[in-house]
Short mmCIF file of C-alpha atoms in Angstrom, two decimals:
data_model
loop_
_atom_site.label_atom_id
_atom_site.label_comp_id
_atom_site.label_asym_id
_atom_site.label_seq_id
_atom_site.Cartn_x
_atom_site.Cartn_y
_atom_site.Cartn_z
CA MET A 1 10.44 1.57 19.13
CA THR A 2 8.10 -1.28 17.00
CA LYS A 3 4.80 0.08 18.34
CA ILE A 4 5.74 3.41 16.96
CA ILE A 5 6.88 2.48 14.04
CA TYR A 6 3.90 0.84 13.19
CA PHE A 7 1.82 3.92 14.25
CA ILE A 8 4.36 6.01 11.78
CA ILE A 9 3.11 3.29 9.20
CA ILE A 10 -0.34 3.96 10.09
CA VAL A 11 -0.04 7.55 9.78
CA THR A 12 1.20 7.28 6.58
CA PHE A 13 -0.94 5.11 4.97
CA ILE A 14 -4.14 7.73 6.35
CA ASP A 15 -2.56 10.47 4.72
CA THR A 16 -3.45 8.53 1.44
CA PHE A 17 -6.35 7.28 2.20
CA ILE A 18 -7.98 10.39 4.11
CA GLN A 19 -7.74 12.15 0.78
CA LEU A 20 -9.70 9.65 -1.19
CA PRO A 21 -13.09 10.81 -1.28
CA VAL A 22 -11.95 14.82 -1.04
CA MET A 23 -9.05 15.24 -3.73
CA THR A 24 -11.71 14.89 -6.55
CA PRO A 25 -14.26 17.48 -5.21
CA TYR A 26 -11.76 19.94 -3.91
CA ALA A 27 -9.58 19.76 -7.42
CA ILE A 28 -12.69 20.62 -9.09
CA SER A 29 -13.54 23.20 -6.50
CA LEU A 30 -10.34 25.03 -7.69
CA GLY A 31 -11.46 25.11 -11.28
CA ALA A 32 -10.32 21.28 -12.36
CA THR A 33 -12.02 19.86 -15.56
CA GLU A 34 -12.40 16.28 -14.98
CA THR A 35 -9.93 15.26 -16.71
CA MET A 36 -7.47 17.52 -14.88
CA ALA A 37 -8.63 16.26 -11.67
CA GLY A 38 -8.01 13.01 -12.74
CA LEU A 39 -4.33 13.87 -13.34
CA ILE A 40 -4.47 15.31 -9.73
CA ILE A 41 -5.10 11.88 -7.98
CA ALA A 42 -2.97 10.10 -10.56
CA VAL A 43 0.62 12.08 -10.37
CA TYR A 44 0.59 11.43 -6.73
CA SER A 45 0.67 7.61 -7.15
CA ALA A 46 3.12 8.01 -10.31
CA LEU A 47 5.67 10.26 -8.44
CA ASN A 48 4.90 7.55 -5.29
CA MET A 49 7.46 5.12 -7.58
CA VAL A 50 10.00 7.95 -8.01
CA GLY A 51 10.07 8.37 -4.34
CA ASN A 52 10.01 4.95 -3.70
CA ILE A 53 13.33 3.83 -5.12
CA ALA A 54 15.19 7.68 -4.08
CA GLY A 55 13.52 6.57 -0.14
CA GLY A 56 15.45 3.03 -0.94
CA TYR A 57 18.59 4.18 -1.75
CA ALA A 58 18.84 6.83 0.77
CA VAL A 59 17.66 4.34 3.21
CA ASP A 60 20.56 1.82 3.00
CA ARG A 61 23.13 4.75 2.28
CA TYR A 62 22.48 7.14 5.46
CA GLY A 63 20.77 4.96 7.77
CA ARG A 64 17.03 4.28 8.50
CA LYS A 65 16.54 7.19 11.18
CA PRO A 66 17.55 9.97 9.36
CA VAL A 67 15.58 9.89 6.19
CA LEU A 68 12.64 8.88 8.73
CA VAL A 69 13.02 12.40 10.51
CA ILE A 70 13.20 14.28 7.05
CA GLY A 71 10.41 12.22 5.40
CA THR A 72 7.97 12.95 8.40
CA VAL A 73 9.52 16.29 8.37
CA LEU A 74 8.44 17.16 4.79
CA SER A 75 5.19 14.99 5.14
CA ALA A 76 3.76 17.50 7.16
CA ALA A 77 4.76 20.52 5.83
CA VAL A 78 3.93 19.98 2.34
CA LEU A 79 -0.09 18.96 3.70
CA LEU A 80 0.11 22.67 4.81
CA PHE A 81 0.46 23.67 1.46
CA TYR A 82 -2.61 21.87 0.50
CA PRO A 83 -4.95 24.65 1.67
CA LEU A 84 -2.91 27.31 -0.35
CA ALA A 85 -3.64 26.21 -3.68
CA GLN A 86 -5.54 28.90 -5.76
CA ASP A 87 -6.25 26.88 -8.66
CA ALA A 88 -5.97 23.43 -9.87
CA GLY A 89 -2.15 24.05 -11.48
CA GLN A 90 -0.81 24.77 -7.84
CA LEU A 91 -2.84 21.89 -6.79
CA LEU A 92 -1.02 19.62 -9.26
CA VAL A 93 2.22 20.90 -8.18
CA VAL A 94 1.15 20.55 -4.75
CA ARG A 95 0.49 16.85 -5.18
CA ALA A 96 2.72 15.71 -7.31
CA VAL A 97 5.35 16.83 -4.37
CA HIS A 98 3.52 15.01 -1.82
CA GLY A 99 3.90 12.07 -4.06
CA VAL A 100 7.76 12.09 -3.48
CA VAL A 101 8.08 12.70 -0.40
CA SER A 102 5.49 10.32 1.10
CA GLY A 103 7.25 7.43 -1.43
CA LEU A 104 10.42 8.42 0.53
CA LEU A 105 8.86 7.37 4.02
CA ILE A 106 7.55 4.10 2.72
CA PRO A 107 10.82 1.95 2.01
CA CYS A 108 12.16 3.60 5.67
CA VAL A 109 9.75 2.46 7.91
CA PHE A 110 9.22 -1.30 5.98
CA ALA A 111 12.97 -1.86 6.18
CA ILE A 112 13.02 -0.84 9.85
CA ALA A 113 9.82 -3.23 10.13
CA GLY A 114 11.81 -5.72 7.93
CA ASP A 115 14.93 -5.18 10.41
CA ASP A 116 12.79 -6.45 13.14
CA ALA A 117 10.99 -8.81 11.03
CA ALA A 118 13.75 -10.59 9.86
CA LYS A 119 14.51 -11.66 13.77
CA ARG A 120 11.39 -13.37 14.27
CA SER A 121 8.32 -14.45 12.26
CA THR A 122 5.93 -13.11 9.62
CA LYS A 123 3.95 -11.84 12.37
CA PRO A 124 5.10 -8.25 12.43
CA MET A 125 4.05 -7.79 8.88
CA ALA A 126 0.66 -9.20 9.88
CA TYR A 127 0.13 -6.68 12.46
CA ILE A 128 1.62 -3.78 9.75
CA GLY A 129 -1.33 -5.49 7.57
CA ALA A 130 -3.83 -4.71 10.69
CA GLY A 131 -2.64 -1.21 10.89
CA ILE A 132 -2.87 -0.64 6.99
CA GLY A 133 -6.29 -2.28 6.81
CA SER A 134 -7.40 0.01 9.67
CA ALA A 135 -6.43 2.96 8.18
CA ALA A 136 -8.17 1.70 4.88
CA ILE A 137 -11.45 2.09 6.55
CA LEU A 138 -11.01 4.76 8.98
CA GLY A 139 -9.17 7.05 6.84
CA PRO A 140 -12.06 7.50 3.96
CA ALA A 141 -14.61 7.44 6.18
CA ALA A 142 -12.91 10.28 8.58
CA GLY A 143 -11.76 12.39 5.18
CA GLY A 144 -15.74 12.26 3.79
CA ILE A 145 -17.21 13.32 7.42
CA LEU A 146 -15.15 16.08 7.17
CA ALA A 147 -15.72 17.15 3.49
CA ALA A 148 -19.42 16.72 4.25
CA ASN A 149 -18.99 19.28 6.95
CA GLY A 150 -17.03 21.68 4.96
CA LEU A 151 -13.79 21.07 6.58
CA THR A 152 -11.90 19.89 3.61
CA ASP A 153 -9.00 21.92 5.14
CA ALA A 154 -8.96 20.17 8.48
CA VAL A 155 -8.34 16.79 6.72
CA PHE A 156 -5.11 18.39 5.61
CA TYR A 157 -4.31 20.06 8.92
CA SER A 158 -4.98 16.86 11.31
CA VAL A 159 -2.78 14.82 9.24
CA ALA A 160 0.01 17.45 9.38
CA ALA A 161 -0.85 17.22 13.26
CA LEU A 162 -0.23 13.47 13.17
CA PHE A 163 3.18 13.83 11.26
CA THR A 164 4.37 16.33 13.53
CA ILE A 165 3.42 13.84 16.57
CA CYS A 166 5.32 11.47 14.24
CA ILE A 167 8.34 13.72 14.32
CA TRP A 168 8.21 14.02 18.05
CA LEU A 169 8.30 10.09 18.33
CA THR A 170 10.98 9.53 15.98
CA VAL A 171 13.86 12.00 17.65
CA LYS A 172 12.91 11.14 20.89
CA CYS A 173 12.16 7.20 20.47
CA VAL A 174 13.40 5.81 17.38
CA SER A 175 16.66 4.31 17.56
CA GLU A 176 19.16 3.35 14.19
CA SER A 177 18.43 -0.25 13.06
CA PHE A 178 21.29 0.03 10.54
CA ARG A 179 23.92 1.74 12.24
CA GLU A 180 27.38 3.34 10.38
CA ARG A 181 29.74 0.68 11.52
CA GLU A 182 27.05 -2.19 9.93
CA ARG A 183 27.06 -0.01 6.75
CA LYS A 184 30.65 -0.02 6.29
CA ALA A 185 30.70 -3.27 6.86
CA ILE A 186 28.10 -5.00 4.81
CA VAL A 187 28.54 -4.59 1.12
CA GLY A 188 25.44 -4.26 -0.67
CA ALA A 189 23.88 -5.42 -4.00
CA PRO A 190 23.48 -2.74 -6.72
CA ILE A 191 19.58 -2.43 -7.44
CA MET A 192 19.93 -4.12 -10.92
CA GLU A 193 21.01 -7.07 -9.04
CA LEU A 194 18.37 -7.35 -6.41
CA LEU A 195 15.96 -6.96 -9.58
CA LYS A 196 17.52 -10.99 -10.65
CA HIS A 197 16.35 -12.15 -7.22
CA LYS A 198 13.37 -14.37 -7.61
CA LYS A 199 12.19 -13.43 -4.59
CA LEU A 200 11.91 -9.81 -5.71
CA GLN A 201 10.24 -10.54 -8.77
CA GLN A 202 7.70 -12.65 -6.93
CA ALA A 203 6.61 -10.23 -4.41
CA SER A 204 6.27 -7.09 -6.78
CA LEU A 205 4.44 -9.12 -9.03
CA ALA A 206 2.19 -9.54 -6.18
CA ALA A 207 2.02 -6.33 -5.07
CA PHE A 208 1.11 -5.09 -8.31
CA ALA A 209 -1.67 -7.79 -8.93
CA LEU A 210 -2.87 -7.00 -5.60
CA MET A 211 -3.14 -3.38 -6.07
CA VAL A 212 -5.07 -3.80 -9.66
CA SER A 213 -7.75 -5.64 -8.02
CA ASN A 214 -8.12 -3.25 -5.24
CA GLY A 215 -8.35 -0.82 -8.49
CA THR A 216 -10.77 -3.00 -10.29
CA LEU A 217 -12.70 -3.26 -7.09
CA ALA A 218 -12.83 0.17 -6.47
CA PHE A 219 -13.55 1.24 -9.87
CA ALA A 220 -16.55 -1.63 -10.71
CA LEU A 221 -18.38 -2.45 -7.19
CA PRO A 222 -20.07 1.08 -7.30
CA LEU A 223 -21.05 0.31 -11.24
CA LYS A 224 -22.29 -3.71 -10.05
CA ALA A 225 -24.16 -2.14 -7.21
CA GLU A 226 -25.95 0.21 -9.76
CA ASP A 227 -26.47 -2.72 -11.91
CA LEU A 228 -28.22 -4.99 -9.09
CA GLY A 229 -30.67 -1.62 -8.57
CA LEU A 230 -28.97 -0.82 -5.01
CA THR A 231 -27.34 2.28 -3.87
CA GLN A 232 -23.68 3.39 -3.62
CA ALA A 233 -23.67 2.86 -0.05
CA SER A 234 -23.76 -1.03 -0.86
CA ALA A 235 -20.50 -1.07 -2.59
CA GLY A 236 -18.81 1.15 0.53
CA ILE A 237 -20.12 -1.92 2.76
CA TRP A 238 -18.78 -4.59 0.30
CA LEU A 239 -15.18 -3.06 0.51
CA SER A 240 -15.33 -2.99 4.18
CA ILE A 241 -16.25 -6.30 4.36
CA PHE A 242 -12.97 -7.59 2.86
CA GLY A 243 -11.16 -4.88 4.75
CA VAL A 244 -12.40 -6.48 8.16
CA THR A 245 -11.90 -9.53 7.61
CA ALA A 246 -8.35 -9.12 6.85
CA VAL A 247 -7.95 -7.03 9.93
CA ILE A 248 -9.48 -9.67 11.68
CA ILE A 249 -6.78 -12.91 10.50
CA PHE A 250 -4.19 -9.98 10.86
CA MET A 251 -4.90 -9.70 14.39
CA SER A 252 -6.13 -13.03 15.88
CA LYS A 253 -4.83 -16.31 16.72
CA LEU A 254 -5.51 -17.17 12.74
CA ASN A 255 -2.71 -15.63 12.09
CA LYS A 256 -0.62 -18.30 13.04
CA VAL A 257 -1.21 -19.59 9.52
CA TYR A 258 2.10 -17.10 8.77
CA ASP A 259 4.14 -19.61 10.42
CA VAL A 260 2.35 -22.73 9.56
CA PHE A 261 2.86 -22.31 5.35
CA THR A 262 5.64 -20.47 3.49
CA ALA A 263 5.34 -16.82 2.42
CA GLU A 264 5.53 -18.67 -1.23
CA LYS A 265 2.43 -20.70 -0.98
CA LEU A 266 0.13 -18.42 1.11
CA THR A 267 1.08 -15.44 -1.60
CA ALA A 268 0.12 -18.01 -4.20
CA THR A 269 -3.06 -19.32 -2.88
CA GLY A 270 -4.01 -15.49 -2.34
CA LEU A 271 -3.47 -14.16 -5.75
CA ILE A 272 -5.81 -17.10 -7.17
CA THR A 273 -8.26 -16.55 -4.72
CA ILE A 274 -8.60 -13.23 -5.30
CA GLY A 275 -8.29 -13.63 -9.29
CA LEU A 276 -11.35 -16.08 -9.03
CA ILE A 277 -13.36 -14.40 -6.86
CA LEU A 278 -13.35 -11.04 -9.24
CA GLY A 279 -14.28 -13.83 -12.30
CA LEU A 280 -17.23 -14.47 -9.78
CA ILE A 281 -18.15 -11.43 -9.29
CA GLN A 282 -18.99 -10.50 -12.96
CA TRP A 283 -21.50 -12.82 -13.37
CA ILE A 284 -23.48 -13.26 -9.82
CA ALA A 285 -26.62 -11.46 -10.20
CA LEU A 286 -27.96 -12.02 -6.73
CA PRO A 287 -26.67 -9.07 -4.07
CA ALA A 288 -26.37 -11.22 -1.44
CA VAL A 289 -23.72 -13.48 -2.68
CA ILE A 290 -21.66 -10.64 -3.30
CA PRO A 291 -20.97 -10.40 0.39
CA VAL A 292 -19.74 -13.97 0.81
CA LEU A 293 -17.56 -13.31 -2.12
CA MET A 294 -15.93 -10.01 -0.56
CA PHE A 295 -15.27 -12.30 2.64
CA ILE A 296 -13.47 -14.80 0.72
CA TYR A 297 -11.57 -11.58 -1.19
CA GLY A 298 -10.77 -10.81 2.24
CA ILE A 299 -9.09 -14.35 3.17
CA GLY A 300 -7.15 -14.20 0.08
CA PHE A 301 -5.76 -10.58 0.64
CA ALA A 302 -4.84 -11.18 4.15
CA LEU A 303 -2.95 -14.38 2.64
CA ILE A 304 -0.76 -12.11 0.38
CA PHE A 305 -0.09 -9.09 1.96
CA PRO A 306 2.06 -10.15 5.06
CA SER A 307 3.61 -12.68 3.05
CA MET A 308 4.65 -10.57 0.01
CA ASN A 309 6.27 -8.49 2.58
CA GLN A 310 8.02 -11.11 4.31
CA MET A 311 9.28 -12.42 0.92
CA VAL A 312 11.22 -9.31 0.71
CA THR A 313 12.64 -9.25 4.10
CA ASP A 314 14.01 -12.95 3.45
CA MET A 315 15.56 -12.07 0.28
CA SER A 316 17.44 -8.82 1.81
CA ASN A 317 19.64 -8.34 3.94
CA LYS A 318 20.27 -4.68 6.06
CA ALA A 319 22.55 -3.08 3.36
CA THR A 320 19.61 -4.10 0.57
CA ARG A 321 16.64 -3.88 2.21
CA GLY A 322 15.82 -0.31 1.60
CA LYS A 323 16.52 -0.80 -1.85
CA ALA A 324 14.74 -3.62 -1.94
CA PHE A 325 11.50 -2.02 -0.11
CA GLY A 326 11.95 0.71 -2.68
CA ILE A 327 11.64 -1.50 -5.33
CA PHE A 328 9.01 -3.84 -4.17
CA TYR A 329 6.59 -0.49 -3.59
CA SER A 330 7.23 1.12 -6.83
CA PHE A 331 5.56 -2.08 -8.06
CA PHE A 332 2.86 -1.54 -5.37
CA SER A 333 2.11 2.05 -6.72
CA ALA A 334 2.22 1.02 -10.30
CA GLY A 335 -0.55 -1.27 -9.58
CA VAL A 336 -2.56 1.64 -8.14
CA VAL A 337 -2.18 3.56 -11.30
CA ALA A 338 -2.72 0.68 -13.86
CA GLY A 339 -5.91 -1.15 -11.65
CA SER A 340 -8.29 1.40 -12.21
CA SER A 341 -7.46 2.59 -15.41
CA LEU A 342 -7.22 -0.76 -16.82
CA ALA A 343 -11.23 -1.53 -15.03
CA GLY A 344 -11.97 1.65 -17.05
CA VAL A 345 -10.38 1.05 -20.05
CA VAL A 346 -11.96 -2.71 -20.21
CA SER A 347 -15.12 -1.31 -18.86
CA GLU A 348 -15.79 1.01 -21.74
CA LYS A 349 -14.41 -1.63 -24.30
CA ALA A 350 -15.89 -4.88 -23.41
CA GLY A 351 -17.86 -4.20 -20.42
CA LEU A 352 -16.21 -6.89 -18.43
CA PRO A 353 -14.15 -4.94 -15.71
CA PHE A 354 -13.80 -7.53 -13.45
CA THR A 355 -13.47 -10.31 -15.92
CA GLY A 356 -10.71 -8.04 -17.08
CA GLY A 357 -8.59 -7.40 -13.63
CA ALA A 358 -9.11 -11.21 -13.19
CA ALA A 359 -7.54 -12.35 -15.99
CA LEU A 360 -4.25 -10.23 -14.85
CA ILE A 361 -4.57 -11.53 -11.62
CA LEU A 362 -4.33 -15.56 -12.62
CA THR A 363 -1.75 -14.74 -15.44
CA VAL A 364 0.52 -13.00 -12.71
CA SER A 365 -0.17 -16.04 -10.29
CA LEU A 366 1.05 -18.02 -13.36
CA LEU A 367 4.23 -16.42 -13.51
CA PHE A 368 4.61 -15.84 -9.85
CA ILE A 369 4.93 -19.98 -10.07
CA ALA A 370 6.70 -20.06 -12.65
CA ILE A 371 9.41 -17.87 -10.92
CA GLY A 372 9.10 -19.70 -8.23
CA LYS A 373 10.23 -22.97 -9.59
CA ARG A 374 13.17 -21.20 -11.64
CA ARG A 375 16.23 -22.76 -10.41
#
């Protein structure tokens, strides 16, 4: 069952990543202005937060499996509406619904994974990180190839087919990890009470900062490549370096680091690392140095992702795990929205997008450490 959950998580994130190179040109082909296209992209992440909270509550109230079945069915269905959109307004509505539906799935699959990880160690979260990293590498490439060959509709149909497989696997093979008798026996804390827990506060801050850093890279690395006289392909290669580095750490014997050090120490170290790397990229003028910095960034990313997920698992029990992951991933989604937006504003006003992102992340690192020392 654990492998099936990993597969569903990979499909869920492929659903997000495969559309990255497709959505803007698709929106413009339907008559959207550049501003409207930006709104169509942003509304997905914004409404993800609504789905995260709603899904987290539903998972703790009604169990993991029912929400997982409903989430995969709705995800497969909503993808079929993308090719039917006739104008930008209809695409905006489909994208908004998709954001909510996708948000429902995230706390569900991570609650199931957390139920399993609570019995073992941080390594299951590392394997999940590897799956998401693989989705981040393969998804945009697949979407770009299909779109370049005039097969934009196939992007949506192919992911809908993957979700159809997920539906079948969920119904046939996934068992409920939080049964009704447990739901009646274990009293769960309300959301406002969970928000007071310092581990959840720390993990949520880390998720927000990590996504801000990724948004900064996505916005500013192509501009950096242009400034250095390189092609846009160089920026893609640089982004791939950090992704591949993280996946290697997640899947190799290097993942023993998660058993040696606490999740809090690894997350703090990772945040400081990626903050410093962003600051350095701003001022580096030698193209050969950028891949080295992205390699180090990948190490920092690898330290953060499984560790912050494990912190959410550690501070929650079965009755609160869905809500805790819902809160956590709402900060994740907020970071996605804020990352590229912040980089764009700082770039326009001061011409220093990496420095702005670095300053925010290092500030979050200090807050993370300060919260950890609080009684």
